[in-house]
mmCIF file with all atom_site columns, C-alpha atoms in Angstrom:
data_model
loop_
_atom_site.group_PDB
_atom_site.id
_atom_site.type_symbol
_atom_site.label_atom_id
_atom_site.label_alt_id
_atom_site.label_comp_id
_atom_site.label_asym_id
_atom_site.label_entity_id
_atom_site.label_seq_id
_atom_site.pdbx_PDB_ins_code
_atom_site.Cartn_x
_atom_site.Cartn_y
_atom_site.Cartn_z
_atom_site.occupancy
_atom_site.B_iso_or_equiv
_atom_site.pdbx_formal_charge
_atom_site.auth_seq_id
_atom_site.auth_comp_id
_atom_site.auth_asym_id
_atom_site.auth_atom_id
_atom_site.pdbx_PDB_model_num
ATOM 1   C CA . MET A 1 1   ? 90.228  92.866  96.655  1.00 0.00 ? 1   MET A CA 1
ATOM 2   C CA . VAL A 1 2   ? 90.538  96.045  94.552  1.00 0.00 ? 2   VAL A CA 1
ATOM 3   C CA . ALA A 1 3   ? 94.227  95.292  93.882  1.00 0.00 ? 3   ALA A CA 1
ATOM 4   C CA . ASP A 1 4   ? 93.376  91.794  92.634  1.00 0.00 ? 4   ASP A CA 1
ATOM 5   C CA . MET A 1 5   ? 90.581  93.191  90.440  1.00 0.00 ? 5   MET A CA 1
ATOM 6   C CA . GLU A 1 6   ? 92.991  95.741  88.955  1.00 0.00 ? 6   GLU A CA 1
ATOM 7   C CA . ALA A 1 7   ? 95.624  93.037  88.419  1.00 0.00 ? 7   ALA A CA 1
ATOM 8   C CA . SER A 1 8   ? 93.170  90.785  86.613  1.00 0.00 ? 8   SER A CA 1
ATOM 9   C CA . GLN A 1 9   ? 92.232  93.645  84.269  1.00 0.00 ? 9   GLN A CA 1
ATOM 10  C CA . SER A 1 10  ? 95.804  94.564  83.371  1.00 0.00 ? 10  SER A CA 1
ATOM 11  C CA . GLY A 1 11  ? 97.598  91.277  84.068  1.00 0.00 ? 11  GLY A CA 1
ATOM 12  C CA . GLY A 1 12  ? 99.192  90.120  87.289  1.00 0.00 ? 12  GLY A CA 1
ATOM 13  C CA . ARG A 1 13  ? 102.300 91.342  88.999  1.00 0.00 ? 13  ARG A CA 1
ATOM 14  C CA . LEU A 1 14  ? 105.065 90.101  91.280  1.00 0.00 ? 14  LEU A CA 1
ATOM 15  C CA . THR A 1 15  ? 106.287 92.255  94.152  1.00 0.00 ? 15  THR A CA 1
ATOM 16  C CA . THR A 1 16  ? 108.464 91.811  97.227  1.00 0.00 ? 16  THR A CA 1
ATOM 17  C CA . HIS A 1 17  ? 109.145 93.570  100.522 1.00 0.00 ? 17  HIS A CA 1
ATOM 18  C CA . VAL A 1 18  ? 112.047 92.980  102.912 1.00 0.00 ? 18  VAL A CA 1
ATOM 19  C CA . LEU A 1 19  ? 111.869 93.669  106.644 1.00 0.00 ? 19  LEU A CA 1
ATOM 20  C CA . ASP A 1 20  ? 114.987 93.681  108.813 1.00 0.00 ? 20  ASP A CA 1
ATOM 21  C CA . THR A 1 21  ? 113.779 91.960  112.000 1.00 0.00 ? 21  THR A CA 1
ATOM 22  C CA . MET A 1 22  ? 117.111 92.498  113.770 1.00 0.00 ? 22  MET A CA 1
ATOM 23  C CA . HIS A 1 23  ? 116.686 96.271  113.681 1.00 0.00 ? 23  HIS A CA 1
ATOM 24  C CA . GLY A 1 24  ? 112.885 96.406  113.422 1.00 0.00 ? 24  GLY A CA 1
ATOM 25  C CA . ARG A 1 25  ? 112.733 98.369  110.176 1.00 0.00 ? 25  ARG A CA 1
ATOM 26  C CA . PRO A 1 26  ? 112.517 97.991  106.388 1.00 0.00 ? 26  PRO A CA 1
ATOM 27  C CA . ALA A 1 27  ? 115.655 96.555  104.772 1.00 0.00 ? 27  ALA A CA 1
ATOM 28  C CA . SER A 1 28  ? 116.696 99.490  102.611 1.00 0.00 ? 28  SER A CA 1
ATOM 29  C CA . GLY A 1 29  ? 119.249 98.855  99.862  1.00 0.00 ? 29  GLY A CA 1
ATOM 30  C CA . MET A 1 30  ? 119.118 95.059  99.810  1.00 0.00 ? 30  MET A CA 1
ATOM 31  C CA . ALA A 1 31  ? 119.993 93.547  96.428  1.00 0.00 ? 31  ALA A CA 1
ATOM 32  C CA . VAL A 1 32  ? 117.304 91.250  95.019  1.00 0.00 ? 32  VAL A CA 1
ATOM 33  C CA . THR A 1 33  ? 117.549 89.077  91.904  1.00 0.00 ? 33  THR A CA 1
ATOM 34  C CA . LEU A 1 34  ? 114.672 87.224  90.254  1.00 0.00 ? 34  LEU A CA 1
ATOM 35  C CA . PHE A 1 35  ? 115.099 84.058  88.196  1.00 0.00 ? 35  PHE A CA 1
ATOM 36  C CA . ARG A 1 36  ? 112.645 82.041  86.120  1.00 0.00 ? 36  ARG A CA 1
ATOM 37  C CA . ILE A 1 37  ? 113.196 78.294  86.532  1.00 0.00 ? 37  ILE A CA 1
ATOM 38  C CA . ASP A 1 38  ? 112.450 75.859  83.702  1.00 0.00 ? 38  ASP A CA 1
ATOM 39  C CA . GLY A 1 39  ? 113.707 72.363  84.488  1.00 0.00 ? 39  GLY A CA 1
ATOM 40  C CA . ASP A 1 40  ? 117.482 72.688  84.835  1.00 0.00 ? 40  ASP A CA 1
ATOM 41  C CA . GLN A 1 41  ? 117.464 76.160  83.245  1.00 0.00 ? 41  GLN A CA 1
ATOM 42  C CA . ARG A 1 42  ? 117.696 79.230  85.486  1.00 0.00 ? 42  ARG A CA 1
ATOM 43  C CA . GLU A 1 43  ? 117.185 82.549  83.669  1.00 0.00 ? 43  GLU A CA 1
ATOM 44  C CA . GLN A 1 44  ? 117.696 85.910  85.376  1.00 0.00 ? 44  GLN A CA 1
ATOM 45  C CA . VAL A 1 45  ? 114.708 88.132  84.616  1.00 0.00 ? 45  VAL A CA 1
ATOM 46  C CA . ALA A 1 46  ? 115.171 91.057  87.040  1.00 0.00 ? 46  ALA A CA 1
ATOM 47  C CA . ALA A 1 47  ? 117.679 92.599  89.440  1.00 0.00 ? 47  ALA A CA 1
ATOM 48  C CA . THR A 1 48  ? 117.082 95.546  91.748  1.00 0.00 ? 48  THR A CA 1
ATOM 49  C CA . LYS A 1 49  ? 117.587 96.946  95.242  1.00 0.00 ? 49  LYS A CA 1
ATOM 50  C CA . THR A 1 50  ? 114.979 97.711  97.851  1.00 0.00 ? 50  THR A CA 1
ATOM 51  C CA . ASN A 1 51  ? 114.039 101.330 98.531  1.00 0.00 ? 51  ASN A CA 1
ATOM 52  C CA . THR A 1 52  ? 113.813 103.067 101.923 1.00 0.00 ? 52  THR A CA 1
ATOM 53  C CA . ASP A 1 53  ? 110.528 101.252 102.607 1.00 0.00 ? 53  ASP A CA 1
ATOM 54  C CA . GLY A 1 54  ? 112.152 97.851  101.915 1.00 0.00 ? 54  GLY A CA 1
ATOM 55  C CA . ARG A 1 55  ? 110.157 97.512  98.683  1.00 0.00 ? 55  ARG A CA 1
ATOM 56  C CA . CYS A 1 56  ? 111.131 97.652  95.027  1.00 0.00 ? 56  CYS A CA 1
ATOM 57  C CA . ASP A 1 57  ? 110.116 100.822 93.198  1.00 0.00 ? 57  ASP A CA 1
ATOM 58  C CA . THR A 1 58  ? 108.291 98.845  90.508  1.00 0.00 ? 58  THR A CA 1
ATOM 59  C CA . PRO A 1 59  ? 106.938 95.279  90.279  1.00 0.00 ? 59  PRO A CA 1
ATOM 60  C CA . LEU A 1 60  ? 109.608 92.675  89.515  1.00 0.00 ? 60  LEU A CA 1
ATOM 61  C CA . LEU A 1 61  ? 107.321 91.362  86.777  1.00 0.00 ? 61  LEU A CA 1
ATOM 62  C CA . ALA A 1 62  ? 103.967 92.622  85.525  1.00 0.00 ? 62  ALA A CA 1
ATOM 63  C CA . GLY A 1 63  ? 101.443 91.961  82.792  1.00 0.00 ? 63  GLY A CA 1
ATOM 64  C CA . ASP A 1 64  ? 102.550 89.557  80.065  1.00 0.00 ? 64  ASP A CA 1
ATOM 65  C CA . ASP A 1 65  ? 106.038 89.249  81.605  1.00 0.00 ? 65  ASP A CA 1
ATOM 66  C CA . LEU A 1 66  ? 104.559 87.325  84.551  1.00 0.00 ? 66  LEU A CA 1
ATOM 67  C CA . ARG A 1 67  ? 103.872 83.813  83.297  1.00 0.00 ? 67  ARG A CA 1
ATOM 68  C CA . PRO A 1 68  ? 102.796 80.681  85.151  1.00 0.00 ? 68  PRO A CA 1
ATOM 69  C CA . GLY A 1 69  ? 105.776 78.691  86.347  1.00 0.00 ? 69  GLY A CA 1
ATOM 70  C CA . ILE A 1 70  ? 108.514 78.436  88.938  1.00 0.00 ? 70  ILE A CA 1
ATOM 71  C CA . TYR A 1 71  ? 110.468 81.499  90.067  1.00 0.00 ? 71  TYR A CA 1
ATOM 72  C CA . GLU A 1 72  ? 113.281 82.131  92.523  1.00 0.00 ? 72  GLU A CA 1
ATOM 73  C CA . LEU A 1 73  ? 113.997 85.349  94.389  1.00 0.00 ? 73  LEU A CA 1
ATOM 74  C CA . VAL A 1 74  ? 117.535 85.657  95.773  1.00 0.00 ? 74  VAL A CA 1
ATOM 75  C CA . PHE A 1 75  ? 118.135 88.195  98.544  1.00 0.00 ? 75  PHE A CA 1
ATOM 76  C CA . GLN A 1 76  ? 121.720 89.303  99.355  1.00 0.00 ? 76  GLN A CA 1
ATOM 77  C CA . VAL A 1 77  ? 121.365 89.133  103.133 1.00 0.00 ? 77  VAL A CA 1
ATOM 78  C CA . ASP A 1 78  ? 125.071 88.948  104.038 1.00 0.00 ? 78  ASP A CA 1
ATOM 79  C CA . THR A 1 79  ? 125.972 92.062  102.029 1.00 0.00 ? 79  THR A CA 1
ATOM 80  C CA . TYR A 1 80  ? 123.052 93.997  103.513 1.00 0.00 ? 80  TYR A CA 1
ATOM 81  C CA . PHE A 1 81  ? 123.985 93.255  107.152 1.00 0.00 ? 81  PHE A CA 1
ATOM 82  C CA . ARG A 1 82  ? 127.718 93.810  106.569 1.00 0.00 ? 82  ARG A CA 1
ATOM 83  C CA . LYS A 1 83  ? 126.935 97.298  105.165 1.00 0.00 ? 83  LYS A CA 1
ATOM 84  C CA . LEU A 1 84  ? 125.206 97.997  108.485 1.00 0.00 ? 84  LEU A CA 1
ATOM 85  C CA . ALA A 1 85  ? 128.392 96.946  110.318 1.00 0.00 ? 85  ALA A CA 1
ATOM 86  C CA . VAL A 1 86  ? 126.724 93.924  111.909 1.00 0.00 ? 86  VAL A CA 1
ATOM 87  C CA . ASP A 1 87  ? 129.404 91.621  113.329 1.00 0.00 ? 87  ASP A CA 1
ATOM 88  C CA . LEU A 1 88  ? 128.865 88.408  111.348 1.00 0.00 ? 88  LEU A CA 1
ATOM 89  C CA . PRO A 1 89  ? 130.858 85.187  111.514 1.00 0.00 ? 89  PRO A CA 1
ATOM 90  C CA . VAL A 1 90  ? 132.967 84.118  108.541 1.00 0.00 ? 90  VAL A CA 1
ATOM 91  C CA . PRO A 1 91  ? 131.329 82.515  106.722 1.00 0.00 ? 91  PRO A CA 1
ATOM 92  C CA . PRO A 1 92  ? 127.987 84.032  107.736 1.00 0.00 ? 92  PRO A CA 1
ATOM 93  C CA . PHE A 1 93  ? 125.119 81.774  108.756 1.00 0.00 ? 93  PHE A CA 1
ATOM 94  C CA . LEU A 1 94  ? 122.964 83.329  106.011 1.00 0.00 ? 94  LEU A CA 1
ATOM 95  C CA . ASP A 1 95  ? 124.760 84.485  102.881 1.00 0.00 ? 95  ASP A CA 1
ATOM 96  C CA . CYS A 1 96  ? 122.049 84.826  100.273 1.00 0.00 ? 96  CYS A CA 1
ATOM 97  C CA . VAL A 1 97  ? 118.483 83.661  100.824 1.00 0.00 ? 97  VAL A CA 1
ATOM 98  C CA . PRO A 1 98  ? 116.825 81.943  97.838  1.00 0.00 ? 98  PRO A CA 1
ATOM 99  C CA . LEU A 1 99  ? 113.026 81.659  97.820  1.00 0.00 ? 99  LEU A CA 1
ATOM 100 C CA . ARG A 1 100 ? 111.605 79.338  95.183  1.00 0.00 ? 100 ARG A CA 1
ATOM 101 C CA . PHE A 1 101 ? 107.862 79.592  94.570  1.00 0.00 ? 101 PHE A CA 1
ATOM 102 C CA . GLY A 1 102 ? 105.244 78.888  91.940  1.00 0.00 ? 102 GLY A CA 1
ATOM 103 C CA . VAL A 1 103 ? 102.938 81.194  90.018  1.00 0.00 ? 103 VAL A CA 1
ATOM 104 C CA . ALA A 1 104 ? 99.805  79.273  89.050  1.00 0.00 ? 104 ALA A CA 1
ATOM 105 C CA . ASP A 1 105 ? 97.601  82.166  87.860  1.00 0.00 ? 105 ASP A CA 1
ATOM 106 C CA . SER A 1 106 ? 99.540  84.969  86.181  1.00 0.00 ? 106 SER A CA 1
ATOM 107 C CA . SER A 1 107 ? 96.535  87.305  86.293  1.00 0.00 ? 107 SER A CA 1
ATOM 108 C CA . LEU A 1 108 ? 96.904  87.697  90.085  1.00 0.00 ? 108 LEU A CA 1
ATOM 109 C CA . HIS A 1 109 ? 99.174  89.742  92.342  1.00 0.00 ? 109 HIS A CA 1
ATOM 110 C CA . TYR A 1 110 ? 101.909 87.599  93.928  1.00 0.00 ? 110 TYR A CA 1
ATOM 111 C CA . HIS A 1 111 ? 103.582 89.403  96.834  1.00 0.00 ? 111 HIS A CA 1
ATOM 112 C CA . VAL A 1 112 ? 106.546 87.549  98.374  1.00 0.00 ? 112 VAL A CA 1
ATOM 113 C CA . PRO A 1 113 ? 107.824 89.301  101.531 1.00 0.00 ? 113 PRO A CA 1
ATOM 114 C CA . LEU A 1 114 ? 110.991 88.355  103.395 1.00 0.00 ? 114 LEU A CA 1
ATOM 115 C CA . LEU A 1 115 ? 111.435 88.909  107.125 1.00 0.00 ? 115 LEU A CA 1
ATOM 116 C CA . VAL A 1 116 ? 115.125 88.474  107.888 1.00 0.00 ? 116 VAL A CA 1
ATOM 117 C CA . SER A 1 117 ? 117.865 88.715  110.503 1.00 0.00 ? 117 SER A CA 1
ATOM 118 C CA . PRO A 1 118 ? 121.453 87.427  110.258 1.00 0.00 ? 118 PRO A CA 1
ATOM 119 C CA . PHE A 1 119 ? 120.332 84.059  111.690 1.00 0.00 ? 119 PHE A CA 1
ATOM 120 C CA . ALA A 1 120 ? 116.732 83.480  110.576 1.00 0.00 ? 120 ALA A CA 1
ATOM 121 C CA . TYR A 1 121 ? 114.164 84.305  107.922 1.00 0.00 ? 121 TYR A CA 1
ATOM 122 C CA . SER A 1 122 ? 110.537 83.666  107.052 1.00 0.00 ? 122 SER A CA 1
ATOM 123 C CA . THR A 1 123 ? 108.258 84.337  104.116 1.00 0.00 ? 123 THR A CA 1
ATOM 124 C CA . TYR A 1 124 ? 104.631 83.981  103.100 1.00 0.00 ? 124 TYR A CA 1
ATOM 125 C CA . ARG A 1 125 ? 102.356 84.882  100.212 1.00 0.00 ? 125 ARG A CA 1
ATOM 126 C CA . GLY A 1 126 ? 101.258 88.400  101.000 1.00 0.00 ? 126 GLY A CA 1
ATOM 127 C CA . SER A 1 127 ? 98.731  90.711  99.471  1.00 0.00 ? 127 SER A CA 1
#
């Protein structure tokens, strides 16, 4: 509740968090790219890697940069698991994982976590 009140005073923000369910820990060092989708247009607006807690050091978007609309987060799952020496098939079952979602109210905090293994993933709107 306090986080949403703070977000509404200073504008909303978009954050993510990646958990490696294969190893039961945060997915440290996973590359994440954020795109804004407008019809057939796909514009990259951020690129980063997760920290040791599986989070990004700063919001992907915040304040006036977060606008209502459609966004897509792309997580480089294959590269992450290969760096951990996980034996993956060629091609891997999951290469990159794209999550497309909508932001209706840009004054709120949108948290989009990814729980991932080499063969499955899930997401939800977090807090």
